[in-house]
Coordinates of C-alpha atoms in Angstrom, one line a residue:
M597 CA 189.3 122.3 139.3
Y598 CA 186.2 122.1 141.5
Q599 CA 185.9 123.3 145.1
A600 CA 183.6 123.9 148.0
T601 CA 184.1 125.4 151.5
L602 CA 182.7 123.6 154.5
S603 CA 183.3 124.4 158.2
R604 CA 185.7 127.2 157.1
R605 CA 187.8 124.6 155.2
S606 CA 188.2 124.7 151.4
Y607 CA 188.1 121.4 149.6
R608 CA 189.5 121.1 146.0
F609 CA 188.9 118.4 143.5
N610 CA 191.2 118.1 140.5
D611 CA 188.8 116.9 137.9
L612 CA 185.3 115.5 137.4
R613 CA 186.5 112.0 137.9
Q614 CA 187.8 112.8 141.4
L615 CA 184.8 114.9 142.2
L616 CA 182.4 112.0 141.5
A617 CA 184.5 109.5 143.4
K618 CA 184.7 111.7 146.5
A619 CA 180.9 112.4 146.4
S620 CA 180.0 108.7 146.3
P621 CA 178.6 107.1 149.4
A622 CA 181.2 105.2 151.3
R623 CA 181.9 101.7 150.1
S624 CA 184.8 99.3 150.5
G625 CA 185.6 99.1 146.8
D626 CA 186.3 102.8 146.5
Y627 CA 188.6 102.6 149.5
L628 CA 190.4 99.7 148.0
A629 CA 190.9 101.7 144.8
E630 CA 192.0 104.7 146.9
V631 CA 189.5 107.1 145.3
A632 CA 187.0 107.5 148.2
A633 CA 186.6 110.6 150.3
D634 CA 188.9 110.7 153.4
S635 CA 186.1 111.9 155.6
A636 CA 182.3 112.5 155.8
E637 CA 183.1 116.2 155.6
E638 CA 185.1 115.8 152.4
R639 CA 182.3 113.7 151.0
M640 CA 179.7 116.4 151.7
A641 CA 182.0 119.1 150.2
A642 CA 182.2 117.1 147.1
R643 CA 178.5 116.8 146.9
I644 CA 178.1 120.5 147.3
A645 CA 180.5 121.1 144.4
L646 CA 178.9 118.4 142.3
A647 CA 175.5 119.9 142.7
D648 CA 176.7 123.1 140.8
V649 CA 178.2 121.2 137.8
P650 CA 176.1 121.7 134.6
L651 CA 174.9 118.5 133.0
K652 CA 176.5 119.7 129.8
T653 CA 179.9 119.3 131.4
F654 CA 179.6 115.5 131.2
L655 CA 179.5 115.8 127.4
Q656 CA 182.7 117.9 127.4
Q657 CA 184.8 116.3 130.2
L658 CA 185.1 112.6 129.6
L659 CA 186.0 110.3 132.5
V660 CA 187.7 107.7 130.3
P661 CA 189.4 108.9 127.1
Y662 CA 187.4 108.7 123.9
E663 CA 190.3 107.5 121.9
H664 CA 191.1 104.6 124.3
D665 CA 187.7 103.3 125.2
E666 CA 184.9 102.0 123.0
V667 CA 182.3 102.4 125.8
T668 CA 183.1 106.1 126.0
R669 CA 182.8 106.3 122.2
L670 CA 179.4 104.6 122.4
I671 CA 178.2 107.0 125.1
V672 CA 179.3 110.1 123.2
D673 CA 178.4 109.0 119.6
S674 CA 174.9 107.7 120.6
H675 CA 173.9 110.6 122.7
D676 CA 170.6 112.0 121.7
A677 CA 170.8 115.8 121.7
L678 CA 167.1 116.2 121.0
A679 CA 166.1 114.1 124.0
F680 CA 168.6 116.0 126.2
A681 CA 167.3 119.4 125.2
P682 CA 164.6 119.6 128.0
I683 CA 167.2 119.2 130.7
S684 CA 170.3 120.6 129.0
H685 CA 170.2 123.8 131.0
L686 CA 170.2 122.1 134.4
T687 CA 173.0 121.5 136.9
V688 CA 173.3 118.2 138.7
G689 CA 171.5 119.7 141.7
D690 CA 168.7 121.1 139.5
F691 CA 168.4 117.7 137.8
R692 CA 167.8 116.1 141.2
D693 CA 165.0 118.6 142.0
W694 CA 163.5 118.2 138.5
L695 CA 163.5 114.4 138.8
L696 CA 161.6 114.6 142.0
S697 CA 159.1 117.1 140.7
E698 CA 155.7 116.4 139.2
Q699 CA 156.9 117.7 135.9
A700 CA 159.1 114.6 135.5
D701 CA 156.3 112.1 135.1
S702 CA 156.6 108.7 133.4
A703 CA 156.1 110.0 129.9
M704 CA 158.6 112.8 130.3
L705 CA 161.2 110.5 131.8
A706 CA 160.8 108.2 128.8
R707 CA 161.3 111.1 126.4
V708 CA 164.6 112.3 128.0
A709 CA 166.1 108.8 128.7
A710 CA 168.2 108.7 125.5
G711 CA 169.6 112.1 126.4
I712 CA 170.9 111.1 129.8
T713 CA 174.5 109.7 129.9
P714 CA 175.5 107.2 132.5
E715 CA 177.8 109.7 134.1
M716 CA 174.8 112.1 134.5
A717 CA 172.8 109.4 136.1
A718 CA 175.6 108.4 138.5
A719 CA 176.2 112.0 139.4
V720 CA 172.6 112.8 140.4
S721 CA 172.3 109.5 142.3
K722 CA 175.1 110.7 144.6
L723 CA 173.0 113.6 145.7
M724 CA 170.0 111.5 146.5
R725 CA 168.7 109.8 149.6
N726 CA 167.4 106.3 149.4
Q727 CA 163.8 107.5 149.2
D728 CA 164.7 109.8 146.3
L729 CA 166.2 106.8 144.4
I730 CA 163.0 104.8 145.1
L731 CA 160.6 107.6 144.1
V732 CA 162.2 108.4 140.8
A733 CA 162.8 104.8 139.8
K734 CA 159.1 104.1 140.5
K735 CA 158.1 106.7 137.8
C736 CA 160.3 105.1 135.1
R737 CA 158.4 102.7 132.8
V738 CA 160.4 100.3 130.7
I739 CA 158.5 97.5 128.8
T740 CA 160.2 94.7 126.9
R741 CA 158.8 91.6 125.1
F742 CA 159.9 88.2 123.8
R743 CA 157.2 85.6 124.6
N744 CA 155.6 87.7 127.2
T745 CA 155.4 91.3 128.4
L746 CA 157.7 92.5 131.1
G747 CA 157.9 95.7 133.0
L748 CA 154.2 96.7 133.1
P749 CA 153.1 98.8 136.2
G750 CA 151.9 96.7 139.1
R751 CA 153.8 93.6 137.8
L752 CA 156.9 91.9 139.1
S753 CA 158.6 89.0 137.3
V754 CA 160.9 86.3 138.5
R755 CA 163.9 84.6 136.9
L756 CA 163.6 80.9 137.8
Q757 CA 167.3 79.9 138.5
P758 CA 167.4 76.1 138.8
N759 CA 171.2 75.7 139.0
H760 CA 172.9 72.4 139.9
P761 CA 176.5 71.8 140.8
T762 CA 176.9 68.9 138.4
D763 CA 174.5 70.2 135.7
S764 CA 172.3 67.2 136.4
L765 CA 169.3 67.4 134.1
Q766 CA 167.1 65.7 136.6
G767 CA 168.2 68.0 139.4
I768 CA 167.6 71.0 137.2
A769 CA 164.2 69.7 136.2
A770 CA 163.2 69.2 139.8
S771 CA 164.1 72.8 140.7
M772 CA 162.4 74.1 137.6
L773 CA 159.2 72.3 138.5
D774 CA 159.4 73.6 142.0
G775 CA 159.7 77.1 140.8
L776 CA 156.9 76.8 138.2
L777 CA 154.5 75.4 140.9
Y778 CA 155.3 78.5 143.0
G779 CA 154.4 80.7 140.1
C780 CA 158.0 81.7 139.2
G781 CA 159.7 81.9 135.8
D782 CA 157.9 84.6 133.9
A783 CA 161.1 86.7 133.4
V784 CA 163.2 83.7 132.2
V785 CA 164.1 80.2 133.1
G786 CA 167.9 80.8 133.3
I787 CA 170.6 78.2 134.2
N788 CA 174.1 79.1 135.2
P789 CA 175.9 76.0 133.9
A790 CA 178.8 74.5 135.9
S791 CA 180.5 73.4 132.7
D792 CA 181.4 75.0 129.4
S793 CA 181.1 71.7 127.6
L794 CA 179.3 72.5 124.3
P795 CA 177.5 69.1 124.2
L796 CA 176.2 69.7 127.7
L797 CA 175.1 73.2 127.0
E798 CA 173.2 71.9 124.0
K799 CA 171.4 69.3 126.2
L800 CA 170.4 72.1 128.6
N801 CA 169.0 74.3 125.9
Y802 CA 167.0 71.4 124.4
M803 CA 165.6 70.4 127.8
L804 CA 164.5 73.9 128.6
D805 CA 162.9 74.3 125.1
D806 CA 161.2 71.0 125.4
V807 CA 159.5 71.9 128.7
I808 CA 158.5 75.4 127.4
Q809 CA 157.1 74.0 124.2
R810 CA 155.4 70.9 125.7
F811 CA 153.4 72.9 128.2
A812 CA 153.1 76.1 126.0
I813 CA 154.6 78.3 128.8
P814 CA 154.7 81.9 127.7
T815 CA 158.3 82.5 128.9
Q816 CA 161.8 82.3 127.5
S817 CA 164.9 80.3 128.4
C818 CA 168.6 81.1 128.7
V819 CA 171.7 79.1 129.5
L820 CA 174.1 81.7 130.9
T821 CA 177.3 80.7 129.2
H822 CA 179.8 82.9 127.5
V823 CA 178.5 84.7 124.4
T824 CA 181.0 82.8 122.1
N825 CA 179.5 79.5 123.3
T826 CA 176.0 80.7 122.5
L827 CA 177.1 81.7 119.0
R828 CA 178.5 78.3 118.5
L829 CA 175.2 76.7 119.7
M830 CA 173.1 78.9 117.4
E831 CA 175.4 77.9 114.5
R832 CA 174.6 74.2 115.3
G833 CA 170.8 74.9 115.2
V834 CA 170.3 74.7 119.0
P835 CA 167.0 76.4 120.1
V836 CA 168.4 79.5 121.8
D837 CA 166.0 82.1 123.1
L838 CA 168.1 84.7 124.8
V839 CA 171.8 85.5 124.5
F840 CA 173.5 86.1 127.8
Q841 CA 176.6 88.0 128.7
S842 CA 178.2 89.7 131.8
I843 CA 179.2 93.2 130.8
A844 CA 181.2 96.1 132.4
G845 CA 181.6 99.8 132.0
T846 CA 185.0 100.1 130.3
E847 CA 186.5 98.5 127.2
A848 CA 189.4 97.0 129.2
A849 CA 187.0 95.4 131.7
N850 CA 184.9 93.9 128.9
Q851 CA 188.1 92.6 127.3
G852 CA 188.6 90.8 130.7
F853 CA 185.2 89.2 130.0
G854 CA 186.4 88.2 126.6
I855 CA 184.0 90.5 124.7
N856 CA 183.6 93.7 122.8
L857 CA 180.7 95.6 121.2
A858 CA 181.2 94.0 117.8
L859 CA 180.9 90.5 119.3
L860 CA 177.7 91.4 121.2
A861 CA 176.3 92.9 118.0
E862 CA 177.1 89.6 116.1
A863 CA 175.4 87.6 118.7
Q864 CA 172.3 89.8 118.8
Q865 CA 171.9 89.6 115.1
A866 CA 172.3 85.8 115.2
A867 CA 169.5 85.5 117.8
L868 CA 167.3 87.9 115.9
N869 CA 167.7 85.7 112.8
L870 CA 166.3 82.8 114.7
N871 CA 163.0 84.7 115.1
R872 CA 161.9 82.7 118.2
G873 CA 160.1 85.5 120.0
T874 CA 156.3 85.6 119.6
L875 CA 155.5 89.1 121.0
G876 CA 158.8 90.9 120.6
N877 CA 162.4 90.8 119.6
N878 CA 164.3 91.8 122.7
V879 CA 166.8 88.9 122.6
M880 CA 169.6 89.9 125.0
Y881 CA 170.1 89.3 128.7
F882 CA 172.9 91.1 130.6
E883 CA 174.3 90.9 134.1
T884 CA 176.4 93.6 135.8
G885 CA 177.7 94.4 139.3
Q886 CA 179.6 97.1 141.1
G887 CA 183.2 96.2 141.4
S888 CA 183.7 94.4 138.1
C889 CA 185.9 97.1 136.6
L890 CA 188.0 97.4 139.7
S891 CA 188.5 93.6 140.0
S892 CA 190.1 93.6 136.6
N893 CA 192.1 96.7 137.2
A894 CA 190.2 98.4 134.4
H895 CA 188.4 101.3 136.2
H896 CA 190.7 104.2 135.1
G897 CA 190.4 105.8 138.5
V898 CA 186.6 106.0 138.2
D899 CA 184.5 105.1 141.2
Q900 CA 182.8 101.7 141.1
Q901 CA 179.2 103.1 141.0
T902 CA 179.9 105.3 138.0
C903 CA 181.7 102.4 136.2
E904 CA 178.5 100.3 136.9
A905 CA 176.3 103.0 135.3
R906 CA 178.6 103.0 132.2
A907 CA 177.8 99.3 131.8
Y908 CA 174.2 100.3 131.3
A909 CA 175.2 102.3 128.2
V910 CA 176.5 99.0 126.7
A911 CA 173.2 97.2 127.7
R912 CA 171.0 100.1 126.3
H913 CA 172.7 99.9 122.9
F914 CA 171.4 96.3 122.5
S915 CA 167.8 96.7 123.7
P916 CA 167.8 93.8 126.2
L917 CA 164.8 91.9 127.4
L918 CA 166.4 91.7 130.8
I919 CA 169.4 93.2 132.7
N920 CA 170.1 92.7 136.3
T921 CA 172.7 93.9 138.8
V922 CA 174.1 90.9 140.8
V923 CA 174.5 93.5 143.6
G924 CA 176.3 91.6 146.4
F925 CA 177.8 88.8 144.5
I926 CA 181.4 90.1 144.0
G927 CA 182.0 90.2 147.8
P928 CA 182.8 92.5 150.7
E929 CA 185.9 93.8 149.1
Y930 CA 183.6 95.9 147.0
L931 CA 180.4 96.1 149.1
Y932 CA 181.3 95.4 152.7
D933 CA 178.0 95.0 154.5
G934 CA 174.2 95.1 154.3
K935 CA 174.1 98.9 154.3
Q936 CA 176.5 99.2 151.4
I937 CA 174.7 96.4 149.4
I938 CA 171.3 98.0 150.0
R939 CA 172.5 101.4 148.9
A940 CA 174.2 100.0 145.8
G941 CA 171.1 98.0 144.8
L942 CA 169.0 101.2 144.9
E943 CA 171.6 103.2 143.0
D944 CA 171.9 100.5 140.3
H945 CA 168.1 100.2 139.9
F946 CA 167.6 104.0 139.7
C947 CA 170.4 104.5 137.2
G948 CA 169.3 101.7 135.0
K949 CA 165.7 102.7 134.9
L950 CA 166.6 106.4 134.3
L951 CA 168.6 105.3 131.3
G952 CA 165.6 103.3 129.9
L953 CA 166.6 99.8 130.9
P954 CA 164.4 96.9 132.3
L955 CA 166.5 96.7 135.5
G956 CA 166.1 93.7 137.7
C957 CA 168.3 92.7 140.7
D958 CA 169.8 89.6 142.1
V959 CA 169.2 90.6 145.8
C960 CA 172.2 88.7 147.1
Y961 CA 175.3 88.4 149.3
T962 CA 178.2 86.1 149.8
N963 CA 178.7 84.2 153.0
H964 CA 181.8 86.2 154.0
A965 CA 180.1 89.6 153.7
E966 CA 178.7 91.4 156.8
A967 CA 175.2 90.9 155.6
D968 CA 172.3 88.5 156.2
Q969 CA 168.9 87.6 154.9
D970 CA 167.2 90.3 156.9
D971 CA 169.3 92.8 154.9
M972 CA 168.1 91.1 151.7
D973 CA 164.5 91.3 152.9
T974 CA 165.0 95.1 153.3
L975 CA 166.5 95.5 149.9
L976 CA 163.9 93.3 148.2
T977 CA 161.1 95.3 149.8
L978 CA 162.6 98.7 148.8
L979 CA 163.3 97.6 145.2
A980 CA 159.9 96.2 144.7
T981 CA 158.4 99.4 146.0
A982 CA 160.6 101.2 143.5
G983 CA 159.2 99.2 140.5
L984 CA 161.8 96.5 140.1
T985 CA 161.4 94.6 136.8
F986 CA 162.4 91.2 138.1
L987 CA 164.1 89.3 140.9
I988 CA 165.8 85.9 141.2
G989 CA 164.1 82.7 142.4
V990 CA 166.4 80.1 143.8
P991 CA 165.2 77.0 145.8
G992 CA 165.5 78.0 149.5
A993 CA 167.4 81.2 148.5
D994 CA 170.6 79.2 148.6
D995 CA 172.3 78.6 145.2
I996 CA 174.1 75.3 145.6
M997 CA 176.2 75.8 142.4
L998 CA 177.3 79.4 142.6
N999 CA 177.5 79.2 146.5
Y1000 CA 175.9 82.4 147.4
Q1001 CA 172.6 83.6 149.0
S1002 CA 169.9 85.1 146.8
T1003 CA 166.1 85.2 147.0
S1004 CA 163.7 82.3 147.0
F1005 CA 160.4 81.3 145.4
H1006 CA 158.8 82.1 148.8
D1007 CA 160.3 85.6 148.8
A1008 CA 158.5 86.2 145.5
L1009 CA 155.2 85.1 147.2
Y1010 CA 155.9 87.5 150.1
I1011 CA 156.5 90.6 148.0
R1012 CA 153.6 89.9 145.7
E1013 CA 151.2 89.6 148.6
L1014 CA 152.7 92.6 150.4
L1015 CA 152.4 95.0 147.5
G1016 CA 149.7 93.4 145.4
L1017 CA 152.1 92.7 142.5
K1018 CA 151.1 90.4 139.6
H1019 CA 152.9 88.2 137.2
A1020 CA 153.5 89.1 133.5
P1021 CA 150.0 89.0 132.1
E1022 CA 150.5 86.1 129.6
F1023 CA 152.2 84.1 132.3
A1024 CA 149.5 84.8 134.8
D1025 CA 146.9 83.5 132.3
W1026 CA 149.0 80.3 131.9
L1027 CA 149.2 79.8 135.6
T1028 CA 145.4 80.0 135.9
K1029 CA 144.9 77.7 132.9
M1030 CA 147.3 75.1 134.5
Q1031 CA 145.5 75.4 137.8
I1032 CA 148.6 76.5 139.6
T1033 CA 146.9 79.7 140.7
D1034 CA 143.2 80.7 141.0
E1035 CA 141.5 83.6 139.3
R1036 CA 142.8 86.0 142.0
G1037 CA 146.4 84.8 141.3
Q1038 CA 146.7 82.9 144.6
L1039 CA 148.5 79.6 144.6
R1040 CA 146.4 76.4 144.6
D1041 CA 147.2 73.1 146.3
T1042 CA 148.9 71.0 143.6
A1043 CA 147.4 67.6 143.1
A1044 CA 149.7 64.5 142.7
N1045 CA 148.4 64.0 139.1
H1046 CA 149.3 67.6 138.0
P1047 CA 150.7 67.4 134.4
L1048 CA 154.0 69.0 135.5
L1049 CA 154.5 66.5 138.3
L1050 CA 153.7 63.6 136.0
A1051 CA 156.2 65.0 133.4
L1052 CA 159.0 65.1 136.0
Q1053 CA 158.2 61.5 137.0
G1054 CA 158.6 60.5 133.4
E1055 CA 161.9 62.3 133.2
R1056 CA 163.2 60.4 136.2
R1057 CA 162.2 57.1 134.7

């Protein structure tokens, strides 16, 4: 039992799960799940009580039963007590103060990351203002490598997302060319296929590999199909760079995705065996999003932001090259408007970085949400200030296959110019060599006889 008194009224919370849910900032998904605070006063009382909870409590009182959930078992069994030692004496409120202090610099945050559980990260985020989430995330440094180096300070990468509603190879190639000529694609060239046809998925992988190899682009490709499809492609000798999968924060939700930890481990090993990376062996790419556990009725009464943080434990176990929250994609049933999407994006980025993950974000919304592109401009600017690893680049910010609004190649230009952010270093050198950018990293005018343009014309013929 946890309690706090506010305005001469005593508020009681039955257990840690209820306390975390009531302390969470208001969002539609938690109201839908009937776990949210009934009033702003109850929410503040929950935060007051949460601030006094020792961090050690999260190792003793589990939100989802150990015997029923492999994600819980992963969190408990992989907890690093030595990394936890420097902060083990703190309460959640003390942890917030420590994170904001000069003592918690980048090196110290890296040392304690393996000792922080997702529930600890989610709990402290509930006590933080947006500026706190930004400031702490900015101090976290997470660097990964495959064919280039991602996550370095002062750098921001872009996933080039050339989706097409009929998986037209020519249409995908045109969008891919467009993105490359805008300097996008250093995080990954990643296609969401409209079809699960194995022969088509094979063609997409070969096309991406051909472009990357032909022009010696220091980046990686990924066709974002189900992990079982990717395993079958690798068995057939198809050139797969990264293994993709959507993941969630409970075993039951992951079962809804058709996956478990053993399957992810099998796919990771298969990708490692291909040995296609030149600079590193981070071969996994994950996507998450608040509301996925609730949408499959697999949240166990846990609030959606804490469930999201638990998904990061799954990702952390597999040392991904990339992971991003598709923050506004699930819809207004879970994040109702621009304010809720902005807050969720900052929470996700903070929790992921605190846990040692290369967190990116699909700064996005669906057309039936109470949000617009101005809200996305705000979230993009805040996340980039907070040290975002990568964002999404879609032609015109309008994904014509997935039918949602994201960020464009032009948005990447805006945020680079505003904050002086550079590409991944190897990719930056390639852009200069290909005369796409000048020595300062500024875009050049592209001549009609540019090799990439000529290659596309050849593909069309």
